[in-house]
PDB file of C-alpha atoms in Angstrom:
ATOM      1  CA  ASP A  14     140.105  18.031-128.417  1.00  0.00           C
ATOM      2  CA  ALA A  15     139.381  20.766-125.897  1.00  0.00           C
ATOM      3  CA  GLY A  16     136.002  22.371-126.069  1.00  0.00           C
ATOM      4  CA  VAL A  17     135.232  25.991-125.332  1.00  0.00           C
ATOM      5  CA  THR A  18     137.038  27.178-122.225  1.00  0.00           C
ATOM      6  CA  GLN A  19     136.297  30.239-120.088  1.00  0.00           C
ATOM      7  CA  SER A  20     138.079  31.954-117.240  1.00  0.00           C
ATOM      8  CA  PRO A  21     137.629  32.644-114.449  1.00  0.00           C
ATOM      9  CA  THR A  22     134.870  30.293-113.310  1.00  0.00           C
ATOM     10  CA  HIS A  23     133.640  32.635-110.601  1.00  0.00           C
ATOM     11  CA  LEU A  24     134.150  36.308-109.878  1.00  0.00           C
ATOM     12  CA  ILE A  25     132.972  38.726-107.207  1.00  0.00           C
ATOM     13  CA  LYS A  26     133.074  42.464-107.848  1.00  0.00           C
ATOM     14  CA  THR A  27     131.567  45.579-106.303  1.00  0.00           C
ATOM     15  CA  ARG A  28     129.397  48.167-108.000  1.00  0.00           C
ATOM     16  CA  GLY A  29     131.283  50.563-110.231  1.00  0.00           C
ATOM     17  CA  GLN A  30     134.194  48.236-110.850  1.00  0.00           C
ATOM     18  CA  GLN A  31     135.265  46.829-114.191  1.00  0.00           C
ATOM     19  CA  VAL A  32     135.607  43.174-115.146  1.00  0.00           C
ATOM     20  CA  THR A  33     137.212  41.186-117.971  1.00  0.00           C
ATOM     21  CA  LEU A  34     136.105  37.678-118.869  1.00  0.00           C
ATOM     22  CA  ARG A  35     138.029  35.427-121.225  1.00  0.00           C
ATOM     23  CA  CYS A  36     137.093  32.734-123.722  1.00  0.00           C
ATOM     24  CA  SER A  37     139.045  30.300-125.874  1.00  0.00           C
ATOM     25  CA  PRO A  38     137.042  28.789-128.715  1.00  0.00           C
ATOM     26  CA  LYS A  39     136.847  25.172-129.701  1.00  0.00           C
ATOM     27  CA  SER A  40     139.632  24.096-132.034  1.00  0.00           C
ATOM     28  CA  GLY A  41     138.821  24.997-135.628  1.00  0.00           C
ATOM     29  CA  HIS A  42     136.246  27.637-134.721  1.00  0.00           C
ATOM     30  CA  ASP A  43     136.636  31.225-135.879  1.00  0.00           C
ATOM     31  CA  THR A  44     133.599  32.971-134.387  1.00  0.00           C
ATOM     32  CA  VAL A  45     132.853  33.818-130.768  1.00  0.00           C
ATOM     33  CA  SER A  46     129.529  34.925-129.299  1.00  0.00           C
ATOM     34  CA  TRP A  47     128.804  36.099-125.766  1.00  0.00           C
ATOM     35  CA  TYR A  48     125.566  35.617-123.853  1.00  0.00           C
ATOM     36  CA  GLN A  49     124.296  36.727-120.449  1.00  0.00           C
ATOM     37  CA  GLN A  50     122.128  34.309-118.480  1.00  0.00           C
ATOM     38  CA  ALA A  51     120.404  35.844-115.488  1.00  0.00           C
ATOM     39  CA  LEU A  52     119.084  33.526-112.801  1.00  0.00           C
ATOM     40  CA  GLY A  53     116.010  31.648-113.967  1.00  0.00           C
ATOM     41  CA  GLN A  54     116.162  32.983-117.511  1.00  0.00           C
ATOM     42  CA  GLY A  55     117.367  31.902-120.899  1.00  0.00           C
ATOM     43  CA  PRO A  56     120.636  33.277-122.294  1.00  0.00           C
ATOM     44  CA  GLN A  57     120.505  36.733-123.898  1.00  0.00           C
ATOM     45  CA  PHE A  58     122.788  37.595-126.813  1.00  0.00           C
ATOM     46  CA  ILE A  59     125.363  40.291-126.077  1.00  0.00           C
ATOM     47  CA  PHE A  60     127.495  40.336-129.245  1.00  0.00           C
ATOM     48  CA  GLN A  61     129.396  38.230-131.758  1.00  0.00           C
ATOM     49  CA  TYR A  62     132.970  38.591-132.978  1.00  0.00           C
ATOM     50  CA  TYR A  63     134.342  37.423-136.305  1.00  0.00           C
ATOM     51  CA  GLU A  64     137.645  38.391-137.915  1.00  0.00           C
ATOM     52  CA  GLU A  65     138.433  40.510-134.843  1.00  0.00           C
ATOM     53  CA  GLU A  66     135.400  42.716-135.428  1.00  0.00           C
ATOM     54  CA  GLU A  67     132.084  43.012-133.623  1.00  0.00           C
ATOM     55  CA  ARG A  68     129.710  41.718-136.266  1.00  0.00           C
ATOM     56  CA  GLN A  69     126.399  41.808-134.436  1.00  0.00           C
ATOM     57  CA  ARG A  70     125.254  43.266-131.141  1.00  0.00           C
ATOM     58  CA  GLY A  71     122.274  42.592-128.936  1.00  0.00           C
ATOM     59  CA  ASN A  72     120.374  45.021-126.758  1.00  0.00           C
ATOM     60  CA  PHE A  73     123.129  45.750-124.243  1.00  0.00           C
ATOM     61  CA  PRO A  74     124.572  49.141-123.261  1.00  0.00           C
ATOM     62  CA  ASP A  75     127.989  50.389-124.319  1.00  0.00           C
ATOM     63  CA  ARG A  76     129.337  49.396-120.900  1.00  0.00           C
ATOM     64  CA  PHE A  77     129.627  45.961-122.471  1.00  0.00           C
ATOM     65  CA  SER A  78     132.503  45.724-124.913  1.00  0.00           C
ATOM     66  CA  GLY A  79     134.649  42.987-126.330  1.00  0.00           C
ATOM     67  CA  HIS A  80     137.636  42.008-128.312  1.00  0.00           C
ATOM     68  CA  GLN A  81     138.737  39.113-130.467  1.00  0.00           C
ATOM     69  CA  PHE A  82     142.397  38.249-130.909  1.00  0.00           C
ATOM     70  CA  PRO A  83     144.176  36.822-133.977  1.00  0.00           C
ATOM     71  CA  ASN A  84     144.072  33.338-132.400  1.00  0.00           C
ATOM     72  CA  TYR A  85     140.237  33.697-132.238  1.00  0.00           C
ATOM     73  CA  SER A  86     140.108  33.919-128.432  1.00  0.00           C
ATOM     74  CA  SER A  87     137.944  36.661-127.030  1.00  0.00           C
ATOM     75  CA  GLU A  88     137.392  38.932-124.058  1.00  0.00           C
ATOM     76  CA  LEU A  89     134.233  40.472-122.660  1.00  0.00           C
ATOM     77  CA  ASN A  90     134.661  43.696-120.695  1.00  0.00           C
ATOM     78  CA  VAL A  91     131.995  45.246-118.530  1.00  0.00           C
ATOM     79  CA  ASN A  92     132.555  48.732-117.089  1.00  0.00           C
ATOM     80  CA  ALA A  93     130.774  50.509-114.234  1.00  0.00           C
ATOM     81  CA  LEU A  94     129.264  47.300-112.908  1.00  0.00           C
ATOM     82  CA  LEU A  95     125.689  47.341-111.653  1.00  0.00           C
ATOM     83  CA  LEU A  96     124.005  44.894-109.314  1.00  0.00           C
ATOM     84  CA  GLY A  97     121.900  43.771-112.278  1.00  0.00           C
ATOM     85  CA  ASP A  98     125.006  42.607-114.111  1.00  0.00           C
ATOM     86  CA  SER A  99     125.174  39.612-111.775  1.00  0.00           C
ATOM     87  CA  ALA A 100     124.699  36.606-114.047  1.00  0.00           C
ATOM     88  CA  LEU A 101     126.296  33.623-115.728  1.00  0.00           C
ATOM     89  CA  TYR A 102     128.253  34.813-118.774  1.00  0.00           C
ATOM     90  CA  LEU A 103     128.466  32.235-121.518  1.00  0.00           C
ATOM     91  CA  CYS A 104     130.826  32.157-124.436  1.00  0.00           C
ATOM     92  CA  ALA A 105     129.944  30.176-127.546  1.00  0.00           C
ATOM     93  CA  SER A 106     132.121  29.395-130.531  1.00  0.00           C
ATOM     94  CA  SER A 107     131.238  28.293-134.029  1.00  0.00           C
ATOM     95  CA  SER A 108     132.856  27.690-137.400  1.00  0.00           C
ATOM     96  CA  LEU A 109     132.257  28.741-140.987  1.00  0.00           C
ATOM     97  CA  ALA A 110     132.034  32.370-140.024  1.00  0.00           C
ATOM     98  CA  GLY A 111     129.341  31.683-137.469  1.00  0.00           C
ATOM     99  CA  LEU A 112     127.002  29.765-139.731  1.00  0.00           C
ATOM    100  CA  GLU A 113     127.452  26.475-137.923  1.00  0.00           C
ATOM    101  CA  THR A 114     126.225  25.302-134.524  1.00  0.00           C
ATOM    102  CA  GLN A 115     127.292  27.358-131.519  1.00  0.00           C
ATOM    103  CA  TYR A 116     129.024  25.347-128.812  1.00  0.00           C
ATOM    104  CA  PHE A 117     129.056  26.776-125.320  1.00  0.00           C
ATOM    105  CA  GLY A 118     131.658  26.950-122.607  1.00  0.00           C
ATOM    106  CA  PRO A 119     130.966  26.325-118.904  1.00  0.00           C
ATOM    107  CA  GLY A 120     130.452  30.012-118.207  1.00  0.00           C
ATOM    108  CA  THR A 121     131.751  32.576-115.743  1.00  0.00           C
ATOM    109  CA  ARG A 122     129.494  33.360-112.813  1.00  0.00           C
ATOM    110  CA  LEU A 123     129.751  37.034-111.918  1.00  0.00           C
ATOM    111  CA  LEU A 124     128.400  38.389-108.642  1.00  0.00           C
ATOM    112  CA  VAL A 125     128.237  42.143-108.193  1.00  0.00           C
ATOM    113  CA  LEU A 126     127.863  43.360-104.609  1.00  0.00           C
TER     114      LEU A 126
ATOM    115  CA  ALA B 914     112.458  39.988-134.676  1.00  0.00           C
ATOM    116  CA  GLN B 915     112.646  36.418-133.506  1.00  0.00           C
ATOM    117  CA  SER B 916     111.404  34.723-130.361  1.00  0.00           C
ATOM    118  CA  VAL B 917     110.888  31.358-128.724  1.00  0.00           C
ATOM    119  CA  ALA B 918     108.188  30.236-126.327  1.00  0.00           C
ATOM    120  CA  GLN B 919     108.475  27.250-124.030  1.00  0.00           C
ATOM    121  CA  PRO B 920     104.994  27.070-122.525  1.00  0.00           C
ATOM    122  CA  GLU B 921     105.870  24.702-119.688  1.00  0.00           C
ATOM    123  CA  ASP B 922     108.170  25.784-116.875  1.00  0.00           C
ATOM    124  CA  GLN B 923     108.356  22.203-115.607  1.00  0.00           C
ATOM    125  CA  VAL B 924     107.781  18.713-116.988  1.00  0.00           C
ATOM    126  CA  ASN B 925     107.637  15.698-114.693  1.00  0.00           C
ATOM    127  CA  VAL B 926     107.710  12.130-115.990  1.00  0.00           C
ATOM    128  CA  ALA B 927     108.423   8.676-114.636  1.00  0.00           C
ATOM    129  CA  GLU B 928     111.520   6.853-115.790  1.00  0.00           C
ATOM    130  CA  GLY B 929     110.785   4.746-118.864  1.00  0.00           C
ATOM    131  CA  ASN B 930     107.883   6.939-119.983  1.00  0.00           C
ATOM    132  CA  PRO B 931     107.970   9.175-123.051  1.00  0.00           C
ATOM    133  CA  LEU B 932     109.264  12.711-122.564  1.00  0.00           C
ATOM    134  CA  THR B 933     108.093  15.734-124.552  1.00  0.00           C
ATOM    135  CA  VAL B 934     109.304  19.319-124.122  1.00  0.00           C
ATOM    136  CA  LYS B 935     107.353  21.878-126.127  1.00  0.00           C
ATOM    137  CA  CYS B 936     108.724  24.793-128.150  1.00  0.00           C
ATOM    138  CA  THR B 937     107.145  27.271-130.540  1.00  0.00           C
ATOM    139  CA  TYR B 938     109.010  29.947-132.430  1.00  0.00           C
ATOM    140  CA  SER B 939     108.570  33.135-134.385  1.00  0.00           C
ATOM    141  CA  VAL B 940     111.018  34.293-137.049  1.00  0.00           C
ATOM    142  CA  SER B 941     110.667  36.373-140.179  1.00  0.00           C
ATOM    143  CA  GLY B 942     113.171  34.435-142.310  1.00  0.00           C
ATOM    144  CA  ASN B 943     114.289  30.812-142.438  1.00  0.00           C
ATOM    145  CA  PRO B 944     114.157  29.174-139.012  1.00  0.00           C
ATOM    146  CA  TYR B 945     117.262  27.439-137.767  1.00  0.00           C
ATOM    147  CA  LEU B 946     116.182  25.623-134.607  1.00  0.00           C
ATOM    148  CA  PHE B 947     118.233  24.180-131.771  1.00  0.00           C
ATOM    149  CA  TRP B 948     117.845  22.343-128.493  1.00  0.00           C
ATOM    150  CA  TYR B 949     120.371  22.669-125.684  1.00  0.00           C
ATOM    151  CA  VAL B 950     120.478  21.101-122.224  1.00  0.00           C
ATOM    152  CA  GLN B 951     121.957  22.672-119.101  1.00  0.00           C
ATOM    153  CA  TYR B 952     122.951  20.784-115.988  1.00  0.00           C
ATOM    154  CA  PRO B 953     123.343  22.649-112.652  1.00  0.00           C
ATOM    155  CA  ASN B 954     126.237  25.114-112.630  1.00  0.00           C
ATOM    156  CA  ARG B 955     127.229  24.126-116.142  1.00  0.00           C
ATOM    157  CA  GLY B 956     127.154  25.658-119.599  1.00  0.00           C
ATOM    158  CA  LEU B 957     124.778  24.676-122.379  1.00  0.00           C
ATOM    159  CA  GLN B 958     125.262  21.350-124.124  1.00  0.00           C
ATOM    160  CA  PHE B 959     124.103  20.992-127.743  1.00  0.00           C
ATOM    161  CA  LEU B 960     121.519  18.247-128.359  1.00  0.00           C
ATOM    162  CA  LEU B 961     120.252  18.657-131.920  1.00  0.00           C
ATOM    163  CA  LYS B 962     119.337  21.116-134.655  1.00  0.00           C
ATOM    164  CA  TYR B 963     117.056  21.600-137.631  1.00  0.00           C
ATOM    165  CA  ILE B 964     118.340  23.578-140.590  1.00  0.00           C
ATOM    166  CA  THR B 965     116.661  22.003-143.573  1.00  0.00           C
ATOM    167  CA  GLY B 966     115.579  18.612-144.863  1.00  0.00           C
ATOM    168  CA  ASP B 967     113.787  15.873-142.942  1.00  0.00           C
ATOM    169  CA  ASN B 968     111.378  17.303-140.377  1.00  0.00           C
ATOM    170  CA  LEU B 969     112.348  14.646-137.826  1.00  0.00           C
ATOM    171  CA  VAL B 970     115.791  15.315-136.436  1.00  0.00           C
ATOM    172  CA  LYS B 971     117.728  12.858-134.293  1.00  0.00           C
ATOM    173  CA  GLY B 972     120.321  14.028-131.797  1.00  0.00           C
ATOM    174  CA  SER B 973     122.431  13.040-128.843  1.00  0.00           C
ATOM    175  CA  TYR B 974     121.407  10.698-126.001  1.00  0.00           C
ATOM    176  CA  GLY B 975     118.341   9.339-127.817  1.00  0.00           C
ATOM    177  CA  PHE B 976     116.619  12.694-128.196  1.00  0.00           C
ATOM    178  CA  GLU B 977     114.750  13.719-131.316  1.00  0.00           C
ATOM    179  CA  ALA B 978     112.695  16.707-132.392  1.00  0.00           C
ATOM    180  CA  GLU B 979     110.057  17.310-135.016  1.00  0.00           C
ATOM    181  CA  PHE B 980     109.920  20.511-137.040  1.00  0.00           C
ATOM    182  CA  ASN B 981     106.374  21.573-137.882  1.00  0.00           C
ATOM    183  CA  LYS B 982     106.313  24.620-140.125  1.00  0.00           C
ATOM    184  CA  SER B 983     102.546  25.133-140.098  1.00  0.00           C
ATOM    185  CA  GLN B 984     102.407  25.107-136.311  1.00  0.00           C
ATOM    186  CA  THR B 985     105.800  26.869-135.953  1.00  0.00           C
ATOM    187  CA  SER B 986     106.799  24.237-133.423  1.00  0.00           C
ATOM    188  CA  PHE B 987     109.912  22.231-132.681  1.00  0.00           C
ATOM    189  CA  HIS B 988     109.075  19.872-129.813  1.00  0.00           C
ATOM    190  CA  LEU B 989     111.805  17.774-128.196  1.00  0.00           C
ATOM    191  CA  LYS B 990     111.026  14.111-127.556  1.00  0.00           C
ATOM    192  CA  LYS B 991     112.555  11.029-126.041  1.00  0.00           C
ATOM    193  CA  PRO B 992     110.731   7.691-126.205  1.00  0.00           C
ATOM    194  CA  SER B 993     111.955   6.417-122.828  1.00  0.00           C
ATOM    195  CA  ALA B 994     113.199   8.939-120.252  1.00  0.00           C
ATOM    196  CA  LEU B 995     116.052   8.287-117.825  1.00  0.00           C
ATOM    197  CA  VAL B 996     116.619   9.794-114.382  1.00  0.00           C
ATOM    198  CA  SER B 997     119.839  11.247-115.813  1.00  0.00           C
ATOM    199  CA  ASP B 998     117.753  13.291-118.297  1.00  0.00           C
ATOM    200  CA  SER B 999     116.677  15.538-115.416  1.00  0.00           C
ATOM    201  CA  ALA B1000     117.987  18.980-116.363  1.00  0.00           C
ATOM    202  CA  LEU B1001     117.035  22.380-117.805  1.00  0.00           C
ATOM    203  CA  TYR B1002     116.224  22.354-121.516  1.00  0.00           C
ATOM    204  CA  PHE B1003     116.393  25.364-123.834  1.00  0.00           C
ATOM    205  CA  CYS B1004     114.978  25.787-127.297  1.00  0.00           C
ATOM    206  CA  ALA B1005     116.649  28.409-129.497  1.00  0.00           C
ATOM    207  CA  VAL B1006     116.051  29.919-132.926  1.00  0.00           C
ATOM    208  CA  ARG B1007     118.237  31.770-135.398  1.00  0.00           C
ATOM    209  CA  ASP B1008     116.976  33.619-138.441  1.00  0.00           C
ATOM    210  CA  GLY B1009     119.009  31.841-141.104  1.00  0.00           C
ATOM    211  CA  SER B1010     118.259  34.514-143.656  1.00  0.00           C
ATOM    212  CA  ASN B1011     120.067  37.417-142.072  1.00  0.00           C
ATOM    213  CA  ASP B1012     121.084  36.859-138.475  1.00  0.00           C
ATOM    214  CA  TYR B1013     123.785  35.249-136.388  1.00  0.00           C
ATOM    215  CA  LYS B1014     122.430  35.421-132.869  1.00  0.00           C
ATOM    216  CA  LEU B1015     120.510  32.702-131.065  1.00  0.00           C
ATOM    217  CA  SER B1016     117.291  33.684-129.311  1.00  0.00           C
ATOM    218  CA  PHE B1017     116.418  31.381-126.433  1.00  0.00           C
ATOM    219  CA  GLY B1018     113.253  30.422-124.655  1.00  0.00           C
ATOM    220  CA  ALA B1019     112.999  30.718-120.881  1.00  0.00           C
ATOM    221  CA  GLY B1020     113.743  27.035-120.423  1.00  0.00           C
ATOM    222  CA  THR B1021     111.863  23.968-119.197  1.00  0.00           C
ATOM    223  CA  THR B1022     112.969  22.040-116.136  1.00  0.00           C
ATOM    224  CA  VAL B1023     112.603  18.301-116.674  1.00  0.00           C
ATOM    225  CA  THR B1024     112.400  15.992-113.689  1.00  0.00           C
ATOM    226  CA  VAL B1025     112.429  12.250-114.277  1.00  0.00           C
ATOM    227  CA  ARG B1026     111.469  10.252-111.179  1.00  0.00           C
ATOM    228  CA  ALA B1027     112.704   6.728-110.608  1.00  0.00           C
TER     229      ALA B1027
END
């Protein structure tokens, strides 16, 4: 049984560019959450998707947007990249509409130059 | 609002000795508490959780945690640490009453020396 998978594993972009990160949830999970982990810090909640809708959002600007597909996979899009967007982006999936434990993928490390 | 505090940036123990990683939380509703471990260049791996019931929770790899409502704490413990337990540990809380997001502490780096 595959766990949560994310792609790509690493990414280098320049300021002002746009990036799309992808996540496939664990089998049987219907909810996807995205977190940003800056170096030396704990993960910060970006948003959560359930039934293809953004259900809850953290304190992140509108440059951060997402999508959930009918197969429950998800994308995180970041526009107009800033140097401060450099971080490890973690996807977590859960079942029972997000009420169960969140299981994390390996992350995508984004470097903005 | 909800928050987690991990008062120790680093914990150092000798192999075979008990390991404790401290966590205190603040939440307005029902606390759902979690511990995750992160190895270098990896995602977070779930260790254990407290939702309700027995205050002592047992998890993966011999870890356990004790929920203390009066002290708003959820300390992680292992009776006999292994060198392979060296990693970054995160405590997280979710407000079970009306929230879906996890709020994490800053993390505690555990080093177990042989």
